[in-house]
Amino acid sequence: MNKQMKALSLAMVVGLGLIGTSALAEQTIGVQTGATTAIATARVQVSVVVQKVVVLRVGNADATVPSVTFTVGPNPAIAGAPGNSLAYAGAIPPTFGTTVATTNPVTAAGALTVGAWTNAAAGASLTCTLGALAGATSFVTGATAAGVPGTTDITVTSVAGATNLQHPTANLTGCTNASTAAIASLAVLGGTFTYGTAFTATNLAAGTYGNTVTYTATTL
């Protein structure tokens, strides 16, 4: 490479360096004469970036998964049960009763604390879906059929009011048809979901039935 080309290359490098430097800086100069006002300006870009957040709680405020278990059996209870050939002088079929146990956390019958919050400008929506539950036959969609309880037989009651989170529907059928409940932006929602039953016990075949209910809060 001759001297002229080396000089040209050096000039180009220096020029590119100056261009890069000017793109990173904000510096100006004002030069005037006499009584004319001299002005120099410099800009600073100030911004606030807020991350989009959505929070959802059903049950404990931790990583445990709550359980609501309904047990259907003779009412009043049979003395000595469980057992065989026990003394019984009641009706055929017997009268059935349903008890409910709530764990993780242990709460009042079928009631779970819920909460939600989002800062998404358009808010968020709450949906639910039904998945398999180990050791259980899934609920049928709708009412009891062939001895299997249905999604309409498992009711869910929400606490009324704008400051409380609402369940997508009044029973688990809403978890099969994409029903939604609104979560308003910047609103702290609380309340409870209380799970109950609407089946006729004498229409149910012996067995274990259930689903895992997954709730999803999605920003809009």
mmCIF file of C-alpha atoms in Angstrom:
data_model
loop_
_atom_site.group_PDB
_atom_site.id
_atom_site.type_symbol
_atom_site.label_atom_id
_atom_site.label_comp_id
_atom_site.label_asym_id
_atom_site.label_seq_id
_atom_site.Cartn_x
_atom_site.Cartn_y
_atom_site.Cartn_z
ATOM 1 C CA MET A 1 0.000 0.000 0.000
ATOM 2 C CA ASN A 2 1.474 3.416 -1.021
ATOM 3 C CA LYS A 3 1.663 6.486 1.177
ATOM 4 C CA GLN A 4 -1.377 8.137 -0.431
ATOM 5 C CA MET A 5 -3.590 5.114 0.210
ATOM 6 C CA LYS A 6 -2.358 4.781 3.796
ATOM 7 C CA ALA A 7 -3.153 8.456 4.397
ATOM 8 C CA LEU A 8 -6.613 8.027 2.872
ATOM 9 C CA SER A 9 -7.304 4.973 5.043
ATOM 10 C CA LEU A 10 -6.193 6.822 8.171
ATOM 11 C CA ALA A 11 -8.421 9.759 7.309
ATOM 12 C CA MET A 12 -11.409 7.449 6.840
ATOM 13 C CA VAL A 13 -10.809 5.763 10.204
ATOM 14 C CA VAL A 14 -10.530 9.103 11.964
ATOM 15 C CA GLY A 15 -13.644 10.359 10.192
ATOM 16 C CA LEU A 16 -15.651 7.273 11.201
ATOM 17 C CA GLY A 17 -14.439 7.667 14.769
ATOM 18 C CA LEU A 18 -15.643 11.241 14.832
ATOM 19 C CA ILE A 19 -19.016 10.239 13.416
ATOM 20 C CA GLY A 20 -19.410 7.559 16.087
ATOM 21 C CA THR A 21 -18.429 9.987 18.825
ATOM 22 C CA SER A 22 -20.863 12.674 17.711
ATOM 23 C CA ALA A 23 -23.695 10.124 17.674
ATOM 24 C CA LEU A 24 -23.101 9.315 21.325
ATOM 25 C CA ALA A 25 -22.756 12.850 22.669
ATOM 26 C CA GLU A 26 -25.066 15.843 23.012
ATOM 27 C CA GLN A 27 -22.926 18.946 22.884
ATOM 28 C CA THR A 28 -23.491 22.197 21.023
ATOM 29 C CA ILE A 29 -21.927 25.621 20.913
ATOM 30 C CA GLY A 30 -23.400 29.075 20.394
ATOM 31 C CA VAL A 31 -21.210 31.824 18.929
ATOM 32 C CA GLN A 32 -22.562 35.323 18.331
ATOM 33 C CA THR A 33 -21.276 38.852 18.113
ATOM 34 C CA GLY A 34 -22.201 41.994 19.964
ATOM 35 C CA ALA A 35 -25.511 42.010 21.821
ATOM 36 C CA THR A 36 -26.858 38.928 20.067
ATOM 37 C CA THR A 37 -27.693 36.192 22.522
ATOM 38 C CA ALA A 38 -25.583 33.076 22.221
ATOM 39 C CA ILE A 39 -27.383 29.797 22.811
ATOM 40 C CA ALA A 40 -26.154 26.256 23.313
ATOM 41 C CA THR A 41 -28.511 23.353 23.914
ATOM 42 C CA ALA A 42 -28.017 19.837 25.225
ATOM 43 C CA ARG A 43 -30.582 17.080 25.576
ATOM 44 C CA VAL A 44 -31.014 14.204 27.978
ATOM 45 C CA GLN A 45 -33.486 11.380 27.341
ATOM 46 C CA VAL A 46 -35.292 10.454 30.558
ATOM 47 C CA SER A 47 -37.716 7.541 30.472
ATOM 48 C CA VAL A 48 -39.529 5.179 32.811
ATOM 49 C CA VAL A 49 -39.997 1.571 31.712
ATOM 50 C CA VAL A 50 -42.631 -0.252 33.778
ATOM 51 C CA GLN A 51 -42.752 -4.023 33.466
ATOM 52 C CA LYS A 52 -46.144 -5.595 32.844
ATOM 53 C CA VAL A 53 -47.199 -7.656 35.866
ATOM 54 C CA VAL A 54 -50.140 -9.926 36.644
ATOM 55 C CA VAL A 55 -50.580 -11.764 39.957
ATOM 56 C CA LEU A 56 -53.074 -14.557 40.716
ATOM 57 C CA ARG A 57 -53.761 -16.396 43.986
ATOM 58 C CA VAL A 58 -56.084 -19.311 44.706
ATOM 59 C CA GLY A 59 -55.503 -20.784 48.164
ATOM 60 C CA ASN A 60 -52.259 -20.183 50.039
ATOM 61 C CA ALA A 61 -49.907 -17.323 49.175
ATOM 62 C CA ASP A 62 -47.175 -19.840 48.337
ATOM 63 C CA ALA A 63 -46.416 -22.713 45.963
ATOM 64 C CA THR A 64 -48.741 -25.311 47.502
ATOM 65 C CA VAL A 65 -51.715 -26.589 45.490
ATOM 66 C CA PRO A 66 -54.980 -26.587 47.474
ATOM 67 C CA SER A 67 -57.424 -29.500 47.477
ATOM 68 C CA VAL A 68 -61.174 -29.549 47.983
ATOM 69 C CA THR A 69 -62.484 -33.071 48.622
ATOM 70 C CA PHE A 70 -66.168 -34.000 48.851
ATOM 71 C CA THR A 71 -67.011 -37.303 50.550
ATOM 72 C CA VAL A 72 -70.439 -38.813 49.934
ATOM 73 C CA GLY A 73 -71.742 -41.481 52.342
ATOM 74 C CA PRO A 74 -74.764 -42.614 54.366
ATOM 75 C CA ASN A 75 -76.280 -39.993 56.657
ATOM 76 C CA PRO A 76 -76.468 -40.593 59.535
ATOM 77 C CA ALA A 77 -73.199 -42.493 59.512
ATOM 78 C CA ILE A 78 -73.402 -46.246 60.010
ATOM 79 C CA ALA A 79 -71.976 -47.401 63.334
ATOM 80 C CA GLY A 80 -68.833 -49.469 62.827
ATOM 81 C CA ALA A 81 -68.293 -48.300 59.224
ATOM 82 C CA PRO A 82 -66.290 -49.057 57.265
ATOM 83 C CA GLY A 83 -67.105 -52.729 57.707
ATOM 84 C CA ASN A 84 -69.221 -55.595 56.438
ATOM 85 C CA SER A 85 -72.584 -56.969 57.585
ATOM 86 C CA LEU A 86 -73.190 -54.070 59.940
ATOM 87 C CA ALA A 87 -76.573 -53.648 61.624
ATOM 88 C CA TYR A 88 -78.854 -51.436 59.509
ATOM 89 C CA ALA A 89 -82.530 -50.674 59.878
ATOM 90 C CA GLY A 90 -82.756 -47.660 57.536
ATOM 91 C CA ALA A 91 -84.296 -47.022 54.136
ATOM 92 C CA ILE A 92 -83.232 -48.572 50.831
ATOM 93 C CA PRO A 93 -81.397 -46.765 49.350
ATOM 94 C CA PRO A 94 -80.042 -45.008 52.427
ATOM 95 C CA THR A 95 -80.065 -41.259 52.814
ATOM 96 C CA PHE A 96 -76.731 -39.750 51.747
ATOM 97 C CA GLY A 97 -74.854 -36.750 53.044
ATOM 98 C CA THR A 98 -71.843 -34.887 51.674
ATOM 99 C CA THR A 99 -68.937 -33.542 53.704
ATOM 100 C CA VAL A 100 -66.136 -31.354 52.403
ATOM 101 C CA ALA A 101 -62.497 -31.111 53.450
ATOM 102 C CA THR A 102 -60.222 -28.296 52.288
ATOM 103 C CA THR A 103 -56.452 -28.675 52.557
ATOM 104 C CA ASN A 104 -53.448 -26.473 51.666
ATOM 105 C CA PRO A 105 -54.797 -24.489 53.432
ATOM 106 C CA VAL A 106 -57.305 -25.949 55.864
ATOM 107 C CA THR A 107 -60.253 -23.544 55.622
ATOM 108 C CA ALA A 108 -63.964 -23.336 56.164
ATOM 109 C CA ALA A 109 -65.956 -25.809 54.063
ATOM 110 C CA GLY A 110 -64.802 -25.544 50.473
ATOM 111 C CA ALA A 111 -63.647 -21.926 50.728
ATOM 112 C CA LEU A 112 -60.334 -20.733 49.265
ATOM 113 C CA THR A 113 -58.909 -17.225 49.512
ATOM 114 C CA VAL A 114 -58.311 -15.683 46.078
ATOM 115 C CA GLY A 115 -56.653 -12.522 44.827
ATOM 116 C CA ALA A 116 -55.468 -10.873 41.631
ATOM 117 C CA TRP A 117 -53.778 -7.689 40.419
ATOM 118 C CA THR A 118 -52.371 -6.349 37.171
ATOM 119 C CA ASN A 119 -50.872 -3.120 35.908
ATOM 120 C CA ALA A 120 -51.673 -3.895 32.259
ATOM 121 C CA ALA A 121 -53.498 -0.857 30.900
ATOM 122 C CA ALA A 122 -56.322 -2.954 29.450
ATOM 123 C CA GLY A 123 -56.516 -5.237 32.476
ATOM 124 C CA ALA A 124 -56.521 -9.028 32.346
ATOM 125 C CA SER A 125 -58.931 -11.923 32.044
ATOM 126 C CA LEU A 126 -59.328 -14.973 34.271
ATOM 127 C CA THR A 127 -60.027 -18.344 32.676
ATOM 128 C CA CYS A 128 -59.942 -21.936 33.909
ATOM 129 C CA THR A 129 -59.339 -25.329 32.336
ATOM 130 C CA LEU A 130 -59.781 -28.900 33.537
ATOM 131 C CA GLY A 131 -56.947 -31.409 33.507
ATOM 132 C CA ALA A 132 -56.503 -34.960 34.708
ATOM 133 C CA LEU A 133 -56.388 -35.720 38.440
ATOM 134 C CA ALA A 134 -54.331 -38.750 39.399
ATOM 135 C CA GLY A 135 -56.455 -41.668 40.586
ATOM 136 C CA ALA A 136 -59.754 -40.052 39.585
ATOM 137 C CA THR A 137 -62.234 -40.363 36.721
ATOM 138 C CA SER A 138 -62.800 -36.965 35.110
ATOM 139 C CA PHE A 139 -66.092 -35.169 35.531
ATOM 140 C CA VAL A 140 -68.375 -35.371 32.517
ATOM 141 C CA THR A 141 -69.247 -32.086 30.823
ATOM 142 C CA GLY A 142 -72.639 -30.874 32.019
ATOM 143 C CA ALA A 143 -74.868 -32.822 34.403
ATOM 144 C CA THR A 144 -74.365 -36.251 35.976
ATOM 145 C CA ALA A 145 -74.303 -39.026 33.373
ATOM 146 C CA ALA A 146 -73.944 -42.809 33.783
ATOM 147 C CA GLY A 147 -73.235 -42.374 37.479
ATOM 148 C CA VAL A 148 -70.379 -39.892 36.935
ATOM 149 C CA PRO A 149 -70.798 -36.379 38.404
ATOM 150 C CA GLY A 150 -70.677 -33.548 35.888
ATOM 151 C CA THR A 151 -69.084 -30.123 35.734
ATOM 152 C CA THR A 152 -72.392 -28.409 36.533
ATOM 153 C CA ASP A 153 -72.535 -30.502 39.729
ATOM 154 C CA ILE A 154 -69.469 -28.723 41.148
ATOM 155 C CA THR A 155 -70.509 -25.173 41.973
ATOM 156 C CA VAL A 156 -68.223 -22.231 42.702
ATOM 157 C CA THR A 157 -69.528 -19.175 44.533
ATOM 158 C CA SER A 158 -67.649 -15.845 44.390
ATOM 159 C CA VAL A 159 -67.962 -12.945 46.807
ATOM 160 C CA ALA A 160 -69.963 -10.207 45.104
ATOM 161 C CA GLY A 161 -68.514 -6.737 44.583
ATOM 162 C CA ALA A 162 -66.139 -4.840 42.328
ATOM 163 C CA THR A 163 -63.197 -5.336 44.706
ATOM 164 C CA ASN A 164 -63.513 -9.142 44.651
ATOM 165 C CA LEU A 165 -62.258 -11.597 42.048
ATOM 166 C CA GLN A 166 -65.123 -13.377 40.295
ATOM 167 C CA HIS A 167 -65.086 -17.002 39.146
ATOM 168 C CA PRO A 168 -65.532 -17.350 35.353
ATOM 169 C CA THR A 169 -68.926 -19.066 35.906
ATOM 170 C CA ALA A 170 -71.064 -20.426 38.731
ATOM 171 C CA ASN A 171 -69.738 -23.976 38.238
ATOM 172 C CA LEU A 172 -66.882 -25.839 36.548
ATOM 173 C CA THR A 173 -68.633 -25.892 33.164
ATOM 174 C CA GLY A 174 -67.045 -22.486 32.585
ATOM 175 C CA CYS A 175 -63.693 -24.275 32.554
ATOM 176 C CA THR A 176 -64.720 -26.171 29.412
ATOM 177 C CA ASN A 177 -66.049 -23.307 27.276
ATOM 178 C CA ALA A 178 -63.466 -20.500 27.733
ATOM 179 C CA SER A 179 -65.657 -18.368 30.007
ATOM 180 C CA THR A 180 -63.793 -15.382 31.466
ATOM 181 C CA ALA A 181 -63.860 -13.033 34.429
ATOM 182 C CA ALA A 182 -62.388 -9.519 34.289
ATOM 183 C CA ILE A 183 -59.394 -8.264 36.268
ATOM 184 C CA ALA A 184 -59.365 -4.462 36.099
ATOM 185 C CA SER A 185 -56.100 -2.563 35.777
ATOM 186 C CA LEU A 186 -54.528 -1.369 39.059
ATOM 187 C CA ALA A 187 -57.391 -2.835 41.098
ATOM 188 C CA VAL A 188 -56.514 -4.965 44.125
ATOM 189 C CA LEU A 189 -58.982 -7.863 44.011
ATOM 190 C CA GLY A 190 -59.629 -10.273 46.871
ATOM 191 C CA GLY A 191 -62.439 -12.513 48.038
ATOM 192 C CA THR A 192 -63.018 -16.267 48.109
ATOM 193 C CA PHE A 193 -64.049 -19.087 45.791
ATOM 194 C CA THR A 194 -66.348 -21.475 47.674
ATOM 195 C CA TYR A 195 -66.777 -24.915 46.084
ATOM 196 C CA GLY A 196 -69.971 -26.906 46.584
ATOM 197 C CA THR A 197 -72.062 -29.656 45.000
ATOM 198 C CA ALA A 198 -75.360 -29.795 43.148
ATOM 199 C CA PHE A 199 -75.628 -33.527 42.425
ATOM 200 C CA THR A 200 -78.121 -36.071 43.719
ATOM 201 C CA ALA A 201 -76.029 -38.564 45.675
ATOM 202 C CA THR A 202 -78.211 -41.573 44.806
ATOM 203 C CA ASN A 203 -77.452 -40.943 41.097
ATOM 204 C CA LEU A 204 -73.715 -41.480 41.595
ATOM 205 C CA ALA A 205 -71.839 -44.739 41.148
ATOM 206 C CA ALA A 206 -69.187 -45.595 43.740
ATOM 207 C CA GLY A 207 -65.735 -44.341 42.770
ATOM 208 C CA THR A 208 -63.374 -41.368 42.839
ATOM 209 C CA TYR A 209 -64.070 -38.492 40.445
ATOM 210 C CA GLY A 210 -62.345 -35.188 39.857
ATOM 211 C CA ASN A 211 -60.161 -32.879 37.795
ATOM 212 C CA THR A 212 -57.296 -30.520 38.376
ATOM 213 C CA VAL A 213 -58.605 -27.003 37.807
ATOM 214 C CA THR A 214 -56.004 -24.624 36.390
ATOM 215 C CA TYR A 215 -56.785 -20.892 36.620
ATOM 216 C CA THR A 216 -54.977 -18.533 34.256
ATOM 217 C CA ALA A 217 -54.815 -14.725 34.404
ATOM 218 C CA THR A 218 -53.833 -13.289 31.016
ATOM 219 C CA THR A 219 -53.151 -9.603 30.362
ATOM 220 C CA LEU A 220 -55.116 -7.966 27.561
#
